[in-house]
XYZ file of C-alpha atoms in Angstrom:
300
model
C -37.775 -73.438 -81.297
C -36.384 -71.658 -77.825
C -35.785 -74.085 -75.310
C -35.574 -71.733 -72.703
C -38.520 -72.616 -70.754
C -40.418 -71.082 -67.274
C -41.218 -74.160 -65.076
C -44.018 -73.082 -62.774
C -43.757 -76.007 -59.865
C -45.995 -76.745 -57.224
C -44.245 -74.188 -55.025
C -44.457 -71.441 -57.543
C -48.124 -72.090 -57.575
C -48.467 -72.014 -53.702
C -46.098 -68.621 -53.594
C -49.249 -66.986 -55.417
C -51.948 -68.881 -53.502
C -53.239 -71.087 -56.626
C -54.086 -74.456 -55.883
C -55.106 -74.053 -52.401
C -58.699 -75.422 -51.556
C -61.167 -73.367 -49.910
C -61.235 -75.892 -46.650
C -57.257 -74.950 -46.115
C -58.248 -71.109 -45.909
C -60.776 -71.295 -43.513
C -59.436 -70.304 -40.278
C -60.907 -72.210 -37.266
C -62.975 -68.837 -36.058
C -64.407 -68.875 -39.329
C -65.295 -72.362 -39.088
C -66.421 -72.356 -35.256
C -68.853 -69.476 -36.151
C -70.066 -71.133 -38.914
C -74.011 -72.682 -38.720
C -74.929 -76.394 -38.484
C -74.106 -78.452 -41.914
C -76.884 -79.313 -43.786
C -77.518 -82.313 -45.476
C -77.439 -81.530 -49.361
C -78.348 -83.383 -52.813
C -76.032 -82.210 -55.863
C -78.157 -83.148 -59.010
C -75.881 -81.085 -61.091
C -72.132 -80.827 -61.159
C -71.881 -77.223 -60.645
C -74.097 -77.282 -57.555
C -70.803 -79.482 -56.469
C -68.452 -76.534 -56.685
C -70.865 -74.518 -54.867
C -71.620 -76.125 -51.938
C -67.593 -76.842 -51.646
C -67.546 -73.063 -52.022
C -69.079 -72.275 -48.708
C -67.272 -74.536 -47.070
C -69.726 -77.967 -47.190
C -69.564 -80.708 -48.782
C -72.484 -82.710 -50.526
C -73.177 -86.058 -48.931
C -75.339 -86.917 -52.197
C -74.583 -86.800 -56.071
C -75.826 -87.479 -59.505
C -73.101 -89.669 -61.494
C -70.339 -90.050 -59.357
C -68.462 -92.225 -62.555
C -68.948 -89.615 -64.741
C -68.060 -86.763 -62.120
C -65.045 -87.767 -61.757
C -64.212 -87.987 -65.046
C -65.621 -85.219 -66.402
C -65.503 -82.821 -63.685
C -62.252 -84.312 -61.308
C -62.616 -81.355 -59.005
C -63.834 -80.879 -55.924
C -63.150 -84.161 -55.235
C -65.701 -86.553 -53.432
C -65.602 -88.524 -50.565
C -65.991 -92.402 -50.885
C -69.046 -92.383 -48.556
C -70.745 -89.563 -50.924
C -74.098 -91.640 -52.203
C -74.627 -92.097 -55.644
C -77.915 -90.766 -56.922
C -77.932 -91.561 -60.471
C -78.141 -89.893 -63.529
C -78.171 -85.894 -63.513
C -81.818 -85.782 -65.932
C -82.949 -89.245 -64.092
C -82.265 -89.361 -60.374
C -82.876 -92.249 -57.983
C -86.282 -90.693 -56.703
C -86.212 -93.574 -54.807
C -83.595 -93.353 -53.196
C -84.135 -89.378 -52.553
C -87.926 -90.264 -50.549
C -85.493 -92.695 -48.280
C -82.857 -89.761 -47.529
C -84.806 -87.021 -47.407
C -81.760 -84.088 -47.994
C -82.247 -80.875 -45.968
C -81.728 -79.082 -49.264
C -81.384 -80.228 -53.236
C -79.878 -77.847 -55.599
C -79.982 -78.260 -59.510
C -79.394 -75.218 -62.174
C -82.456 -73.539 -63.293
C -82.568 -75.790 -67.222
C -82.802 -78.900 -65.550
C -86.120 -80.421 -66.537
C -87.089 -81.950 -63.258
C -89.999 -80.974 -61.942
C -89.899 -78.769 -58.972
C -92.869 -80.036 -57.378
C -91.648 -83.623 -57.290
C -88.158 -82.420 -55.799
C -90.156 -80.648 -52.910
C -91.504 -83.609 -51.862
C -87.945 -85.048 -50.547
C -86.245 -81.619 -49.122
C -86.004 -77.323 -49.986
C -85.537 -76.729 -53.830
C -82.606 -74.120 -54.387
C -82.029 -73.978 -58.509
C -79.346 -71.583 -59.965
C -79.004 -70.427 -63.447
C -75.721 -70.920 -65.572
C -76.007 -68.112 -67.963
C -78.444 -64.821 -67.942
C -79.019 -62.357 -70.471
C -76.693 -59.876 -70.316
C -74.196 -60.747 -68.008
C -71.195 -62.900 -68.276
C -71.077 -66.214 -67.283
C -68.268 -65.558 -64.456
C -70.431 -62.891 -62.980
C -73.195 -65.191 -62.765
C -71.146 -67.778 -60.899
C -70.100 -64.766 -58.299
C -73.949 -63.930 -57.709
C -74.760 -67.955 -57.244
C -71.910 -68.068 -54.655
C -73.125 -65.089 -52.987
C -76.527 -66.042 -52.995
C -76.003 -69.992 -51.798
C -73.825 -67.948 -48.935
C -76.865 -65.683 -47.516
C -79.403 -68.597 -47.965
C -77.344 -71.064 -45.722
C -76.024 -68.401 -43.065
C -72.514 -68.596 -44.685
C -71.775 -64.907 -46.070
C -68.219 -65.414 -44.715
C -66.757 -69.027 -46.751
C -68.324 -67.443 -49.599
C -66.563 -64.181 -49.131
C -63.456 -65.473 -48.501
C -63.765 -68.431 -51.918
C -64.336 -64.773 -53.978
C -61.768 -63.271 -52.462
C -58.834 -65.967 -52.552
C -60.670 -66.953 -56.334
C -60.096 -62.731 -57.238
C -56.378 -63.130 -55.904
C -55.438 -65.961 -57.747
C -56.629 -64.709 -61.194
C -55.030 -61.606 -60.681
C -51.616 -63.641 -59.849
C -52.468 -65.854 -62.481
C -52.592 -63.033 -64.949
C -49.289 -62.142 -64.627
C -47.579 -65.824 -64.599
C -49.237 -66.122 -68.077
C -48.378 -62.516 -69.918
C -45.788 -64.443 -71.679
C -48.545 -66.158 -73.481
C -50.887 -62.600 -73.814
C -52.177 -62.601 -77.081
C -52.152 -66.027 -78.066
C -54.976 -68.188 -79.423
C -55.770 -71.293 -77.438
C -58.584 -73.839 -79.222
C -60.175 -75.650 -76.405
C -61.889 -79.023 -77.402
C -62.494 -82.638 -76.233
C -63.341 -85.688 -78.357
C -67.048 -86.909 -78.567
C -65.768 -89.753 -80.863
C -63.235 -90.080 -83.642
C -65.315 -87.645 -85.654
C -66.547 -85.106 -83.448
C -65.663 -82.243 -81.149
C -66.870 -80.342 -78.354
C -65.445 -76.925 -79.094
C -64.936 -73.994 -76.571
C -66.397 -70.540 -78.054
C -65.459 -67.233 -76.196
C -68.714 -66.804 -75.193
C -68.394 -70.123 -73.138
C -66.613 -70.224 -69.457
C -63.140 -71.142 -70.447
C -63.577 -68.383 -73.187
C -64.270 -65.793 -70.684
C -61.452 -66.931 -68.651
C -58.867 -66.733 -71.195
C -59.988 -63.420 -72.020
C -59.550 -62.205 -68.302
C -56.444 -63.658 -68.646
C -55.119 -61.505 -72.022
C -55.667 -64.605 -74.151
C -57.539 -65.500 -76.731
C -60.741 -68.034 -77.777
C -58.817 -69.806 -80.871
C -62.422 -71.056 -81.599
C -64.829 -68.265 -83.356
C -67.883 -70.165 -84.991
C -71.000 -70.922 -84.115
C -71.731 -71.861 -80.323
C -74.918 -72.554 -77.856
C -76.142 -70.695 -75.397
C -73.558 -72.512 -73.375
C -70.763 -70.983 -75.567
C -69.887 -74.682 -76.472
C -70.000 -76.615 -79.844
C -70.215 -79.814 -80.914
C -68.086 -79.842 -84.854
C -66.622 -82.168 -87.167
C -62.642 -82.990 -86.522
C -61.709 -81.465 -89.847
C -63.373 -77.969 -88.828
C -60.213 -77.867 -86.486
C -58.129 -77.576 -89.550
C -58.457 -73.853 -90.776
C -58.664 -72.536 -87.623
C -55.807 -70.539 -86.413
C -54.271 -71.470 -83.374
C -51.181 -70.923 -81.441
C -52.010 -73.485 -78.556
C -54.366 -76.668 -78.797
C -55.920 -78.289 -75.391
C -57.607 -81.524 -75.242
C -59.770 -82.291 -72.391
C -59.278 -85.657 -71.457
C -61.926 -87.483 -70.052
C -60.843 -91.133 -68.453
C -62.124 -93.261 -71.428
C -59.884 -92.527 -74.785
C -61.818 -95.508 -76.288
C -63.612 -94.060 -79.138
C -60.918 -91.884 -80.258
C -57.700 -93.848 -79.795
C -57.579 -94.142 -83.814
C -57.509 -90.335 -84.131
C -53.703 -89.949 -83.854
C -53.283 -92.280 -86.200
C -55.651 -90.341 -88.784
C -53.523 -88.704 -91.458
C -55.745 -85.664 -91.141
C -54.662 -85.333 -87.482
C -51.134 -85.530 -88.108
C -51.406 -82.406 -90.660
C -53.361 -80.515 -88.114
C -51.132 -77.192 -88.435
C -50.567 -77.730 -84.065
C -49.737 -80.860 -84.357
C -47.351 -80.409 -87.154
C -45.731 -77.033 -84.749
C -46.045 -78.987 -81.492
C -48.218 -77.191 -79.672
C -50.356 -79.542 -78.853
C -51.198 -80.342 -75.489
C -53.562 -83.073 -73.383
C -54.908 -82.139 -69.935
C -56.996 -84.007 -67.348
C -60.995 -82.830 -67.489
C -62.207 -79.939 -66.668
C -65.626 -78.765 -66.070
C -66.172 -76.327 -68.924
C -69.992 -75.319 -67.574
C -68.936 -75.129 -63.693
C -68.540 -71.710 -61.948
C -65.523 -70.466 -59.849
C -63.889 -73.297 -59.030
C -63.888 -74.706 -62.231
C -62.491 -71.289 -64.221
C -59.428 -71.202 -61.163
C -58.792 -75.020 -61.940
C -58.799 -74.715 -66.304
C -56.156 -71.420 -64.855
C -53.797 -73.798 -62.986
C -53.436 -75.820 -66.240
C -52.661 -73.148 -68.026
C -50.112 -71.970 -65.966
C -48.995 -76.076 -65.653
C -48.791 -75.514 -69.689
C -47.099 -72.546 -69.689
C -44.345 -74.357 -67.900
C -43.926 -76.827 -71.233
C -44.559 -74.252 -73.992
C -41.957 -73.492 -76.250
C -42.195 -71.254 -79.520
């Protein structure tokens, strides 16, 4: 194994723009000609991202606990309300606020009509036929932007989001080619597996990578497997997703089938704070800057 390594630092990151938030590139024109903020209801993660997207912030959200596990990023503020869970909202609780606007992807089983009755509706899809799930996310962005009178935040997220890739591209050619499996633990016996068809998939593909993962997925591009399907699968790099709460799986490096997982036995194994793997922009540029974090470690 080389030990010559390529640390990317903080700094490094900065030099190429990653990691900066879309409120620190909003100049204060942009932000003086910018409408009155609404008052907006997240009942999805995603719809988080969004709003943060055109330069708002939510000041109401389904599962905070789980957000922040799950999700991490944007972050939210300590005075953002909790509204419960993302399929069971505090109706409640949304009759007493009454949100200018609540936005929730187009699967979510709530009814519309009930939702209406609190504040304006706005749903956006996650996936459409024919069209990748990244381009999707640019058309929601867009779209959220010319409803709320914000064209310009959400020009400027694609714009610093387009410039970041491309950077990104290029910090991580050392690793072009290479398969990355992309899972978190459901419990000691199951996975949730990242396909190429998924977000993370279509990311690492952008980026000259490849999808380690090539079995059966959902429409989501995500799949939930047995631990010992990880086994055959051939992989140069192995991410974990944590997610706050190792509870349920902190037997599974004990398991003698883990240990003889061919990327644990090379070393290329590698844990990483949550991600959102069904988010949109935001979440695609975040999974990137752990990458590049990674890269940083990697060794062959």
């Amino acid at each position: 194994m080389s030990n010559n390594r390529t640390l990317f630092t903080r700094r490094r990151l900065l030099q190429y723009g990653l990691g900066v938030g879309v409120a620190s590139i909003l100049s204060p024109s942009l932000r003086a000609a910018a409408p009155p903020q609404p008052r907006i209801a997240a009942l999805d993660w995603t719809a988080v991202e969004l709003i943060d997207a055109v330069g708002l912030q939510p000041f109401a959200v389904s599962d905070i606990p789980s957000y922040r596990q799950w999700v991490v990023t944007p972050s939210l503020t300590v005075t953002t309300v909790e509204l419960g869970l993302r399929n069971e909202p505090n109706l409640e609780l949304l009759a007493q606020l009454r949100p200018d606007i609540i936005i929730l992807p187009h699967y979510s089983p709530l009814p519309e009509a009930t939702l209406q009755q609190f504040g304006e509706v706005i749903r956006y899809p996650f996936t459409l036929p024919g069209k990748r799930i990244l381009t999707v996310a640019r058309d929601n962005l867009q779209q959220l932007g010319r409803h709320l009178g914000r064209e310009a935040f959400a020009q400027r997220t694609l714009t610093h989001w387009q410039e970041n890739m491309t950077a990104a591209r290029q910090l991580l050619a050392p690793w072009r080619g290479k398969r990355i499996l992309l899972y978190s633990f459901l419990s000691p016996r199951q996975v949730l597996v990242m396909s190429p068809s998924s977000l993370f998939g279509e990311v690492l593909a952008y980026l000259g990578l490849q999808c380690a993962w090539q079995g059966s997925a959902n429409m989501w591009g995500s799949a939930v497997i047995g631990v010992e399907q990880l086994y055959p699968v051939d992989t140069d790099i192995a991410i974990e997703f944590m997610h706050g709460e190792r509870g349920a799986t902190r037997a599974v490096p004990q398991s003698g089938l883990w240990q003889k997982m061919p990327f644990m036995q090379q070393h290329n194994h590698y844990q990483v704070e949550g991600a959102w793997m069904y988010g949109g922009l935001h979440a695609a540029l975040h999974f990137t800057e752990q990458l590049i974090h990674l890269s940083g470690q990697w060794h062959d």
